[in-house]
């Protein structure tokens, strides 16, 4: 549940030419996008009913439901889905008309696909920003679960957070990965006087140093390669509202110095500009690192640490507040039903026993992932014990059930590899690129393993 993790862009390719569909699909999948295809507009509409897509890449000229009609249907019923119209030279005028009706842009068949990829990258960036806002909206029920916690220790933590929210004091949120630090940050924002203004989130771990500075401070057109337009940073976007910096412990010392100056002066400068810009923001930071130790090791500035930690809030791990697990299970089941367009009528007793007793080393994020998996694998509205992920069971339970079974060594190796890959994916919030980097394998190798072991 950590915020600002990159989600794989989901693209639906619609074209009545099979060869062209396959070419586009190969190109996009090599770039790491998740793709599906449809041979015509009618088939595309059926797929849109069953799955949410960030982008539909559609041919203009098709039988039955053409590209223009498909565009109109998408804009009427799937407002968050972008459309890029694919056209030939003879129908460019129609493609321009499509843009007036809401298409993101158009692409001419035969042109260099690099131009198409640039446009898709823009949509990816917009989708990333929107997913953060969508996550905050979708988390409202779980924020309610947090505020209405049944755990006495956590009740005191929430009470402290709500009192701190009444001021503009800087807040540092501590806790293990997956405990809900971003949810707490959003709860603080919505308990504050700034609730009617924006809440902007940045993951300091997900971006390179240069990209992070551009994300925070913005940049002027031409200030570096790829800066094709002026862009406001998150400090400006959070003006009047809240800026949430997740994984603050991952900042480089150089960026720490610039952040400290912005906090102290309440002014920032866009990259490529010397003009100071006044910013009014409430700062909330979060980390799962020991910042005291990082300060001692010279990896984190002591003056910045004191600036960001006027109030420190530590969220206990889920294993220490099991009273809240039933409400969280119910919320994630309901949310998964909506996302996957399925209805759950019953959960077998063995499943609930497991969900209520499992220690959740990955905390709320792991609970969410397990529930989503169970909803995906459910049949006829029933979540069955047979679909429980064996890799989540504790070692003692495994020994009781498997001690009398001897398996070939290659099968045991595969089981261990599948279990380990799934754990790493969970820790990386299902970010395949990040997981591949940590595992020291290529993204394609990891994707093949995921497919082989049925982990998607």
Tab-separated table of C-alpha atoms in Angstrom:
chain	number	residue	atom	x	y	z
A	1	UNK	CA	0.000	0.000	0.000
A	2	UNK	CA	2.950	2.337	-0.211
A	3	UNK	CA	2.197	5.288	-2.430
A	4	UNK	CA	3.713	6.312	-5.707
A	5	UNK	CA	4.893	2.914	-6.809
A	6	UNK	CA	4.832	2.578	-10.590
A	7	UNK	CA	1.885	0.596	-11.880
A	8	UNK	CA	2.242	-1.227	-15.192
A	9	UNK	CA	0.336	0.639	-17.898
A	10	UNK	CA	-2.477	-1.499	-19.308
A	11	UNK	CA	-2.977	-1.048	-23.053
A	12	UNK	CA	-5.683	-2.462	-25.319
A	13	UNK	CA	-4.649	-2.613	-28.997
A	14	UNK	CA	-7.591	-2.589	-31.417
A	15	UNK	CA	-6.988	-3.222	-35.127
A	16	UNK	CA	-8.553	-5.489	-37.740
A	17	UNK	CA	-5.101	-6.280	-39.183
A	18	UNK	CA	-3.705	-9.175	-37.147
A	19	UNK	CA	-0.108	-8.555	-38.232
A	20	UNK	CA	-0.234	-4.919	-37.164
A	21	UNK	CA	-1.751	-5.863	-33.782
A	22	UNK	CA	1.051	-8.337	-33.195
A	23	UNK	CA	3.761	-5.844	-34.137
A	24	UNK	CA	2.417	-3.195	-31.763
A	25	UNK	CA	1.950	-5.755	-29.014
A	26	UNK	CA	5.561	-6.926	-29.319
A	27	UNK	CA	6.900	-3.366	-29.272
A	28	UNK	CA	4.855	-2.337	-26.224
A	29	UNK	CA	5.558	-5.486	-24.229
A	30	UNK	CA	9.294	-5.016	-24.786
A	31	UNK	CA	8.841	-1.597	-23.177
A	32	UNK	CA	7.224	-3.219	-20.158
A	33	UNK	CA	3.565	-2.451	-20.860
A	34	UNK	CA	0.779	-4.943	-20.207
A	35	UNK	CA	-1.162	-5.458	-23.430
A	36	UNK	CA	-4.307	-7.123	-24.745
A	37	UNK	CA	-5.629	-7.081	-28.301
A	38	UNK	CA	-9.004	-6.918	-30.017
A	39	UNK	CA	-9.778	-7.471	-33.697
A	40	UNK	CA	-12.565	-4.874	-33.842
A	41	UNK	CA	-14.425	-2.252	-31.822
A	42	UNK	CA	-17.133	-4.649	-30.705
A	43	UNK	CA	-14.592	-7.051	-29.209
A	44	UNK	CA	-12.814	-4.103	-27.582
A	45	UNK	CA	-16.013	-2.985	-25.827
A	46	UNK	CA	-16.480	-6.503	-24.440
A	47	UNK	CA	-12.949	-6.472	-23.040
A	48	UNK	CA	-13.472	-3.023	-21.534
A	49	UNK	CA	-16.416	-4.412	-19.579
A	50	UNK	CA	-14.180	-7.019	-17.967
A	51	UNK	CA	-10.963	-5.094	-17.405
A	52	UNK	CA	-9.788	-1.553	-16.751
A	53	UNK	CA	-7.290	-0.108	-19.237
A	54	UNK	CA	-5.217	3.062	-19.037
A	55	UNK	CA	-5.008	3.340	-22.829
A	56	UNK	CA	-6.847	2.075	-25.898
A	57	UNK	CA	-4.777	2.221	-29.073
A	58	UNK	CA	-7.324	1.866	-31.867
A	59	UNK	CA	-7.434	1.870	-35.632
A	60	UNK	CA	-9.848	4.408	-37.097
A	61	UNK	CA	-11.222	2.413	-39.999
A	62	UNK	CA	-12.888	-0.856	-38.888
A	63	UNK	CA	-16.095	-2.720	-39.666
A	64	UNK	CA	-19.111	-2.808	-37.298
A	65	UNK	CA	-17.839	-0.430	-34.582
A	66	UNK	CA	-15.207	1.901	-36.063
A	67	UNK	CA	-12.555	3.826	-34.152
A	68	UNK	CA	-14.627	7.008	-33.857
A	69	UNK	CA	-17.619	5.107	-32.443
A	70	UNK	CA	-15.339	3.233	-30.048
A	71	UNK	CA	-13.875	6.541	-28.883
A	72	UNK	CA	-17.343	7.929	-28.167
A	73	UNK	CA	-18.280	4.815	-26.164
A	74	UNK	CA	-15.054	4.963	-24.155
A	75	UNK	CA	-15.426	8.653	-23.322
A	76	UNK	CA	-19.046	8.075	-22.292
A	77	UNK	CA	-18.444	5.010	-20.101
A	78	UNK	CA	-14.722	4.822	-19.245
A	79	UNK	CA	-13.697	8.407	-18.621
A	80	UNK	CA	-10.309	7.525	-17.104
A	81	UNK	CA	-9.222	5.583	-20.214
A	82	UNK	CA	-7.161	7.501	-22.772
A	83	UNK	CA	-7.454	6.831	-26.520
A	84	UNK	CA	-4.804	7.170	-29.215
A	85	UNK	CA	-6.217	6.974	-32.740
A	86	UNK	CA	-4.157	5.058	-35.330
A	87	UNK	CA	-4.741	6.268	-38.858
A	88	UNK	CA	-3.427	6.251	-42.428
A	89	UNK	CA	-2.472	9.333	-44.405
A	90	UNK	CA	-5.882	9.520	-46.038
A	91	UNK	CA	-7.797	9.821	-42.776
A	92	UNK	CA	-5.668	12.318	-40.811
A	93	UNK	CA	-8.499	14.852	-40.910
A	94	UNK	CA	-10.795	12.351	-39.190
A	95	UNK	CA	-8.112	11.687	-36.569
A	96	UNK	CA	-7.921	15.408	-35.812
A	97	UNK	CA	-11.699	15.375	-35.404
A	98	UNK	CA	-11.284	12.472	-32.989
A	99	UNK	CA	-8.989	14.610	-30.838
A	100	UNK	CA	-11.762	17.180	-30.584
A	101	UNK	CA	-13.963	14.390	-29.234
A	102	UNK	CA	-11.472	13.468	-26.534
A	103	UNK	CA	-8.714	11.367	-28.119
A	104	UNK	CA	-5.316	11.988	-26.497
A	105	UNK	CA	-3.557	12.183	-29.869
A	106	UNK	CA	-3.254	10.269	-33.165
A	107	UNK	CA	-0.498	8.175	-34.747
A	108	UNK	CA	0.022	7.686	-38.478
A	109	UNK	CA	0.656	4.116	-39.601
A	110	UNK	CA	4.109	3.749	-41.101
A	111	UNK	CA	5.689	6.485	-39.003
A	112	UNK	CA	8.502	5.764	-36.527
A	113	UNK	CA	6.965	4.045	-33.506
A	114	UNK	CA	9.323	6.054	-31.261
A	115	UNK	CA	6.899	8.973	-31.638
A	116	UNK	CA	4.075	6.732	-30.474
A	117	UNK	CA	6.110	5.552	-27.477
A	118	UNK	CA	6.761	9.172	-26.441
A	119	UNK	CA	3.006	9.833	-26.383
A	120	UNK	CA	2.396	6.641	-24.395
A	121	UNK	CA	5.054	7.707	-21.883
A	122	UNK	CA	3.118	10.936	-21.349
A	123	UNK	CA	-0.018	8.926	-20.634
A	124	UNK	CA	1.994	6.704	-18.298
A	125	UNK	CA	3.110	9.744	-16.326
A	126	UNK	CA	-0.434	11.091	-16.136
A	127	UNK	CA	-1.703	7.649	-15.091
A	128	UNK	CA	0.929	7.493	-12.355
A	129	UNK	CA	-0.174	10.828	-10.935
A	130	UNK	CA	-3.833	9.884	-11.230
A	131	UNK	CA	-3.245	6.519	-9.569
A	132	UNK	CA	-1.909	8.306	-6.511
A	133	UNK	CA	-5.056	10.415	-6.281
A	134	UNK	CA	-7.221	7.372	-7.006
A	135	UNK	CA	-5.406	5.429	-4.303
A	136	UNK	CA	-6.075	8.175	-1.793
A	137	UNK	CA	-9.764	8.185	-2.728
A	138	UNK	CA	-10.025	4.399	-2.644
A	139	UNK	CA	-8.253	4.232	0.691
A	140	UNK	CA	-10.935	6.303	2.432
A	141	UNK	CA	-12.666	3.214	3.924
A	142	UNK	CA	-9.329	1.824	5.162
A	143	UNK	CA	-8.544	5.248	6.639
A	144	UNK	CA	-11.816	4.820	8.508
A	145	UNK	CA	-10.599	1.400	9.681
A	146	UNK	CA	-7.413	3.076	10.858
A	147	UNK	CA	-9.210	5.874	12.696
A	148	UNK	CA	-11.630	3.375	14.275
A	149	UNK	CA	-8.909	0.928	15.301
A	150	UNK	CA	-9.767	-1.500	18.091
A	151	UNK	CA	-6.136	-1.722	19.233
A	152	UNK	CA	-5.469	0.469	22.311
A	153	UNK	CA	-1.827	1.161	21.451
A	154	UNK	CA	-2.737	2.187	17.938
A	155	UNK	CA	-5.654	4.291	19.208
A	156	UNK	CA	-3.113	6.453	21.048
A	157	UNK	CA	-1.048	6.760	17.852
A	158	UNK	CA	-4.109	7.887	15.877
A	159	UNK	CA	-5.097	10.360	18.596
A	160	UNK	CA	-1.587	11.873	18.520
A	161	UNK	CA	-1.731	12.138	14.722
A	162	UNK	CA	-5.118	13.884	14.823
A	163	UNK	CA	-3.903	16.398	17.412
A	164	UNK	CA	-0.773	17.081	15.359
A	165	UNK	CA	-2.954	17.577	12.266
A	166	UNK	CA	-4.476	20.705	13.813
A	167	UNK	CA	-1.133	22.538	13.507
A	168	UNK	CA	1.293	23.039	10.613
A	169	UNK	CA	4.090	21.210	12.426
A	170	UNK	CA	6.284	18.828	10.402
A	171	UNK	CA	5.536	15.158	11.047
A	172	UNK	CA	7.725	12.075	10.602
A	173	UNK	CA	5.929	8.716	10.300
A	174	UNK	CA	7.900	5.578	11.119
A	175	UNK	CA	7.012	1.939	10.618
A	176	UNK	CA	7.807	-1.254	8.763
A	177	UNK	CA	7.181	-1.499	5.038
A	178	UNK	CA	3.501	-1.973	4.303
A	179	UNK	CA	2.042	-0.796	7.642
A	180	UNK	CA	0.105	2.065	6.058
A	181	UNK	CA	2.345	5.101	6.492
A	182	UNK	CA	0.825	6.792	3.440
A	183	UNK	CA	-2.675	6.096	4.769
A	184	UNK	CA	-1.742	7.789	8.033
A	185	UNK	CA	-0.319	10.759	6.103
A	186	UNK	CA	-3.576	11.100	4.182
A	187	UNK	CA	-5.589	10.820	7.401
A	188	UNK	CA	-3.542	13.655	8.918
A	189	UNK	CA	-4.129	15.775	5.813
A	190	UNK	CA	-7.893	15.243	5.963
A	191	UNK	CA	-7.962	16.119	9.667
A	192	UNK	CA	-6.129	19.389	8.998
A	193	UNK	CA	-7.217	22.861	7.921
A	194	UNK	CA	-5.576	22.116	4.568
A	195	UNK	CA	-7.991	19.307	3.689
A	196	UNK	CA	-9.657	21.331	0.926
A	197	UNK	CA	-6.326	21.709	-0.859
A	198	UNK	CA	-4.211	19.095	-2.565
A	199	UNK	CA	-2.155	16.330	-0.988
A	200	UNK	CA	0.859	15.454	-3.135
A	201	UNK	CA	2.943	12.308	-2.615
A	202	UNK	CA	6.477	11.538	-3.793
A	203	UNK	CA	8.416	8.299	-3.308
A	204	UNK	CA	12.038	9.279	-2.741
A	205	UNK	CA	13.144	5.715	-3.456
A	206	UNK	CA	11.410	5.229	-6.815
A	207	UNK	CA	13.273	7.938	-8.766
A	208	UNK	CA	16.910	8.695	-9.590
A	209	UNK	CA	18.458	11.764	-7.969
A	210	UNK	CA	18.031	13.956	-11.061
A	211	UNK	CA	14.478	12.769	-11.710
A	212	UNK	CA	13.571	13.296	-8.056
A	213	UNK	CA	14.805	16.882	-8.048
A	214	UNK	CA	12.786	17.595	-11.184
A	215	UNK	CA	9.762	15.954	-9.568
A	216	UNK	CA	10.117	18.038	-6.394
A	217	UNK	CA	11.201	21.411	-7.742
A	218	UNK	CA	9.984	21.330	-11.341
A	219	UNK	CA	11.986	22.537	-14.336
A	220	UNK	CA	12.069	25.114	-17.102
A	221	UNK	CA	11.809	24.237	-20.773
A	222	UNK	CA	15.212	23.254	-22.171
A	223	UNK	CA	16.898	22.987	-18.751
A	224	UNK	CA	18.040	19.455	-19.574
A	225	UNK	CA	17.667	16.825	-22.307
A	226	UNK	CA	14.016	15.830	-22.490
A	227	UNK	CA	12.703	18.976	-20.805
A	228	UNK	CA	10.449	19.894	-23.722
A	229	UNK	CA	8.123	22.063	-21.655
A	230	UNK	CA	7.997	23.966	-18.362
A	231	UNK	CA	6.788	21.764	-15.523
A	232	UNK	CA	5.734	22.573	-11.985
A	233	UNK	CA	7.168	20.397	-9.244
A	234	UNK	CA	5.398	18.806	-6.300
A	235	UNK	CA	6.287	21.684	-3.967
A	236	UNK	CA	4.310	24.065	-6.173
A	237	UNK	CA	1.531	21.540	-6.702
A	238	UNK	CA	1.195	21.144	-2.923
A	239	UNK	CA	0.854	24.910	-2.358
A	240	UNK	CA	-1.796	25.420	0.297
A	241	UNK	CA	-1.953	21.699	0.951
A	242	UNK	CA	0.247	18.808	2.095
A	243	UNK	CA	3.470	17.379	0.673
A	244	UNK	CA	4.126	13.741	1.616
A	245	UNK	CA	7.681	12.474	1.088
A	246	UNK	CA	7.755	8.697	1.378
A	247	UNK	CA	11.029	6.837	2.017
A	248	UNK	CA	12.751	10.089	3.027
A	249	UNK	CA	15.720	8.046	4.240
A	250	UNK	CA	16.676	7.252	0.635
A	251	UNK	CA	17.510	10.859	-0.310
A	252	UNK	CA	21.063	11.659	-1.389
A	253	UNK	CA	22.960	14.192	0.741
A	254	UNK	CA	22.827	16.670	-2.147
A	255	UNK	CA	19.038	16.481	-2.382
A	256	UNK	CA	18.783	16.589	1.417
A	257	UNK	CA	20.554	19.964	1.391
A	258	UNK	CA	18.132	21.373	-1.192
A	259	UNK	CA	15.154	19.997	0.713
A	260	UNK	CA	16.384	21.561	3.966
A	261	UNK	CA	16.692	24.946	2.262
A	262	UNK	CA	13.143	24.681	0.873
A	263	UNK	CA	11.766	23.765	4.305
A	264	UNK	CA	13.581	26.650	6.024
A	265	UNK	CA	12.898	29.390	3.445
A	266	UNK	CA	9.577	28.154	2.040
A	267	UNK	CA	10.978	29.033	-1.371
A	268	UNK	CA	12.024	26.831	-4.276
A	269	UNK	CA	13.670	27.352	-7.660
A	270	UNK	CA	12.798	25.299	-10.710
A	271	UNK	CA	15.713	23.521	-12.371
A	272	UNK	CA	17.090	25.915	-14.988
A	273	UNK	CA	15.806	29.044	-13.220
A	274	UNK	CA	17.167	31.416	-10.578
A	275	UNK	CA	13.752	32.852	-9.779
A	276	UNK	CA	12.544	32.051	-6.271
A	277	UNK	CA	8.959	30.817	-5.913
A	278	UNK	CA	7.106	31.066	-2.591
A	279	UNK	CA	5.494	27.808	-1.503
A	280	UNK	CA	3.104	27.141	1.365
A	281	UNK	CA	2.953	23.481	2.291
A	282	UNK	CA	2.539	21.131	5.225
A	283	UNK	CA	5.340	18.544	5.260
A	284	UNK	CA	4.831	14.910	6.240
A	285	UNK	CA	7.692	12.434	5.783
A	286	UNK	CA	7.862	8.676	6.222
A	287	UNK	CA	10.523	5.977	6.323
A	288	UNK	CA	11.124	2.411	7.435
A	289	UNK	CA	14.815	3.155	8.023
A	290	UNK	CA	16.505	3.953	11.346
A	291	UNK	CA	17.287	7.639	10.767
A	292	UNK	CA	19.192	7.954	14.055
A	293	UNK	CA	21.618	5.320	12.775
A	294	UNK	CA	21.740	6.988	9.342
A	295	UNK	CA	22.686	10.280	11.020
A	296	UNK	CA	25.450	8.561	12.998
A	297	UNK	CA	26.784	6.979	9.796
A	298	UNK	CA	26.787	10.325	7.974
A	299	UNK	CA	24.115	9.202	5.512
A	300	UNK	CA	21.421	11.611	6.712
A	301	UNK	CA	21.811	15.243	7.749
A	302	UNK	CA	21.174	15.815	11.435
A	303	UNK	CA	19.739	19.308	10.848
A	304	UNK	CA	17.261	17.920	8.313
A	305	UNK	CA	16.311	15.101	10.684
A	306	UNK	CA	15.386	17.598	13.406
A	307	UNK	CA	13.475	19.730	10.886
A	308	UNK	CA	11.241	16.901	9.654
A	309	UNK	CA	10.639	15.200	13.027
A	310	UNK	CA	8.997	17.865	15.157
A	311	UNK	CA	6.381	15.183	15.828
A	312	UNK	CA	7.276	11.517	15.327
A	313	UNK	CA	4.536	8.928	14.901
A	314	UNK	CA	5.356	5.226	14.848
A	315	UNK	CA	2.807	2.833	13.362
A	316	UNK	CA	2.843	-0.643	14.935
A	317	UNK	CA	3.042	-3.674	12.601
A	318	UNK	CA	-0.176	-5.508	11.749
A	319	UNK	CA	0.845	-8.531	13.861
A	320	UNK	CA	0.617	-6.271	16.929
A	321	UNK	CA	-2.912	-5.081	16.164
A	322	UNK	CA	-4.749	-8.183	15.026
A	323	UNK	CA	-8.027	-6.754	16.318
A	324	UNK	CA	-8.154	-4.689	13.096
A	325	UNK	CA	-7.634	-7.603	10.689
A	326	UNK	CA	-11.354	-8.564	10.271
A	327	UNK	CA	-12.303	-5.027	9.194
A	328	UNK	CA	-9.351	-4.855	6.809
A	329	UNK	CA	-10.232	-8.239	5.282
A	330	UNK	CA	-13.782	-7.070	4.684
A	331	UNK	CA	-12.594	-3.828	3.101
A	332	UNK	CA	-10.085	-5.483	0.748
A	333	UNK	CA	-12.633	-8.123	-0.321
A	334	UNK	CA	-15.151	-5.396	-1.183
A	335	UNK	CA	-12.495	-3.317	-2.990
A	336	UNK	CA	-11.296	-6.363	-4.960
A	337	UNK	CA	-14.867	-7.207	-5.965
A	338	UNK	CA	-15.218	-3.769	-7.490
A	339	UNK	CA	-11.812	-3.800	-9.192
A	340	UNK	CA	-12.185	-7.294	-10.661
A	341	UNK	CA	-15.916	-7.091	-11.304
A	342	UNK	CA	-16.601	-10.240	-9.273
A	343	UNK	CA	-18.990	-10.889	-6.377
A	344	UNK	CA	-17.968	-12.882	-3.305
A	345	UNK	CA	-20.826	-14.625	-1.474
A	346	UNK	CA	-18.905	-16.854	0.916
A	347	UNK	CA	-15.459	-17.377	2.426
A	348	UNK	CA	-14.664	-20.863	3.663
A	349	UNK	CA	-13.883	-21.201	7.381
A	350	UNK	CA	-10.341	-22.444	6.762
A	351	UNK	CA	-9.580	-19.299	4.768
A	352	UNK	CA	-10.731	-17.031	7.598
A	353	UNK	CA	-8.743	-19.047	10.116
A	354	UNK	CA	-5.617	-18.526	8.026
A	355	UNK	CA	-6.241	-14.823	7.380
A	356	UNK	CA	-6.874	-14.128	11.072
A	357	UNK	CA	-3.815	-15.996	12.395
A	358	UNK	CA	-1.118	-15.405	9.763
A	359	UNK	CA	1.664	-13.061	11.097
A	360	UNK	CA	1.857	-10.850	7.942
A	361	UNK	CA	5.560	-9.961	7.727
A	362	UNK	CA	4.550	-7.678	4.833
A	363	UNK	CA	1.854	-6.029	6.975
A	364	UNK	CA	-1.257	-4.474	5.415
A	365	UNK	CA	0.219	-4.582	1.906
A	366	UNK	CA	0.651	-8.332	2.196
A	367	UNK	CA	-2.882	-8.792	3.529
A	368	UNK	CA	-4.164	-6.787	0.560
A	369	UNK	CA	-2.176	-8.895	-1.927
A	370	UNK	CA	-3.368	-12.177	-0.405
A	371	UNK	CA	-7.017	-11.098	-0.462
A	372	UNK	CA	-6.735	-9.888	-4.067
A	373	UNK	CA	-5.230	-13.236	-5.073
A	374	UNK	CA	-8.043	-15.142	-3.356
A	375	UNK	CA	-10.714	-13.049	-5.058
A	376	UNK	CA	-9.074	-13.619	-8.465
A	377	UNK	CA	-9.007	-17.401	-7.896
A	378	UNK	CA	-12.521	-17.598	-6.442
A	379	UNK	CA	-15.158	-19.575	-8.338
A	380	UNK	CA	-18.905	-19.043	-8.256
A	381	UNK	CA	-18.494	-16.380	-5.587
A	382	UNK	CA	-16.731	-18.657	-3.102
A	383	UNK	CA	-13.215	-18.148	-1.723
A	384	UNK	CA	-11.971	-21.664	-1.066
A	385	UNK	CA	-9.345	-22.985	1.313
A	386	UNK	CA	-7.735	-24.871	-1.565
A	387	UNK	CA	-6.708	-21.524	-3.105
A	388	UNK	CA	-4.735	-20.354	-0.059
A	389	UNK	CA	-1.126	-19.512	-1.010
A	390	UNK	CA	1.016	-22.237	0.523
A	391	UNK	CA	4.000	-19.908	0.602
A	392	UNK	CA	2.216	-17.861	3.269
A	393	UNK	CA	1.784	-20.713	5.723
A	394	UNK	CA	4.261	-20.880	8.597
A	395	UNK	CA	7.039	-23.449	8.635
A	396	UNK	CA	5.488	-25.498	11.431
A	397	UNK	CA	2.238	-25.982	9.532
A	398	UNK	CA	4.209	-26.972	6.439
A	399	UNK	CA	6.176	-29.578	8.356
A	400	UNK	CA	2.963	-31.131	9.670
A	401	UNK	CA	1.459	-31.453	6.216
A	402	UNK	CA	4.532	-32.327	4.152
A	403	UNK	CA	6.923	-34.198	6.477
A	404	UNK	CA	5.845	-37.570	5.086
A	405	UNK	CA	6.092	-36.447	1.462
A	406	UNK	CA	9.393	-36.718	-0.398
A	407	UNK	CA	9.548	-34.695	-3.607
A	408	UNK	CA	12.144	-34.579	-6.388
A	409	UNK	CA	14.847	-32.008	-5.644
A	410	UNK	CA	14.027	-30.021	-8.807
A	411	UNK	CA	10.404	-29.636	-7.638
A	412	UNK	CA	11.541	-28.400	-4.230
A	413	UNK	CA	13.857	-25.904	-5.922
A	414	UNK	CA	11.003	-24.645	-8.086
A	415	UNK	CA	8.742	-24.251	-5.035
A	416	UNK	CA	11.418	-22.298	-3.203
A	417	UNK	CA	12.116	-20.113	-6.241
A	418	UNK	CA	8.416	-19.370	-6.740
A	419	UNK	CA	8.003	-18.564	-3.051
A	420	UNK	CA	11.051	-16.300	-3.020
A	421	UNK	CA	10.053	-14.451	-6.208
A	422	UNK	CA	6.567	-13.871	-4.817
A	423	UNK	CA	8.025	-12.487	-1.574
A	424	UNK	CA	10.329	-10.108	-3.466
A	425	UNK	CA	7.459	-8.948	-5.700
A	426	UNK	CA	5.370	-8.297	-2.605
A	427	UNK	CA	8.162	-6.239	-1.040
A	428	UNK	CA	8.504	-4.288	-4.319
A	429	UNK	CA	4.714	-3.738	-4.494
A	430	UNK	CA	4.505	-5.894	-7.660
A	431	UNK	CA	6.968	-3.643	-9.517
A	432	UNK	CA	8.606	-6.180	-11.855
A	433	UNK	CA	11.449	-3.874	-12.916
A	434	UNK	CA	12.435	-3.117	-9.334
A	435	UNK	CA	12.187	-6.787	-8.335
A	436	UNK	CA	14.339	-7.851	-11.300
A	437	UNK	CA	16.979	-5.331	-10.273
A	438	UNK	CA	17.049	-6.680	-6.707
A	439	UNK	CA	17.230	-10.278	-7.968
A	440	UNK	CA	20.036	-9.406	-10.432
A	441	UNK	CA	18.147	-10.811	-13.429
A	442	UNK	CA	16.717	-9.166	-16.528
A	443	UNK	CA	13.118	-8.017	-16.527
A	444	UNK	CA	12.320	-10.524	-19.279
A	445	UNK	CA	13.825	-13.407	-17.251
A	446	UNK	CA	11.742	-12.462	-14.233
A	447	UNK	CA	8.597	-12.051	-16.344
A	448	UNK	CA	9.119	-15.554	-17.754
A	449	UNK	CA	9.490	-16.969	-14.225
A	450	UNK	CA	6.330	-15.171	-13.091
A	451	UNK	CA	4.447	-16.684	-16.023
A	452	UNK	CA	5.960	-20.150	-15.439
A	453	UNK	CA	4.951	-20.208	-11.778
A	454	UNK	CA	1.553	-18.590	-12.319
A	455	UNK	CA	2.330	-15.665	-10.012
A	456	UNK	CA	0.450	-13.031	-12.057
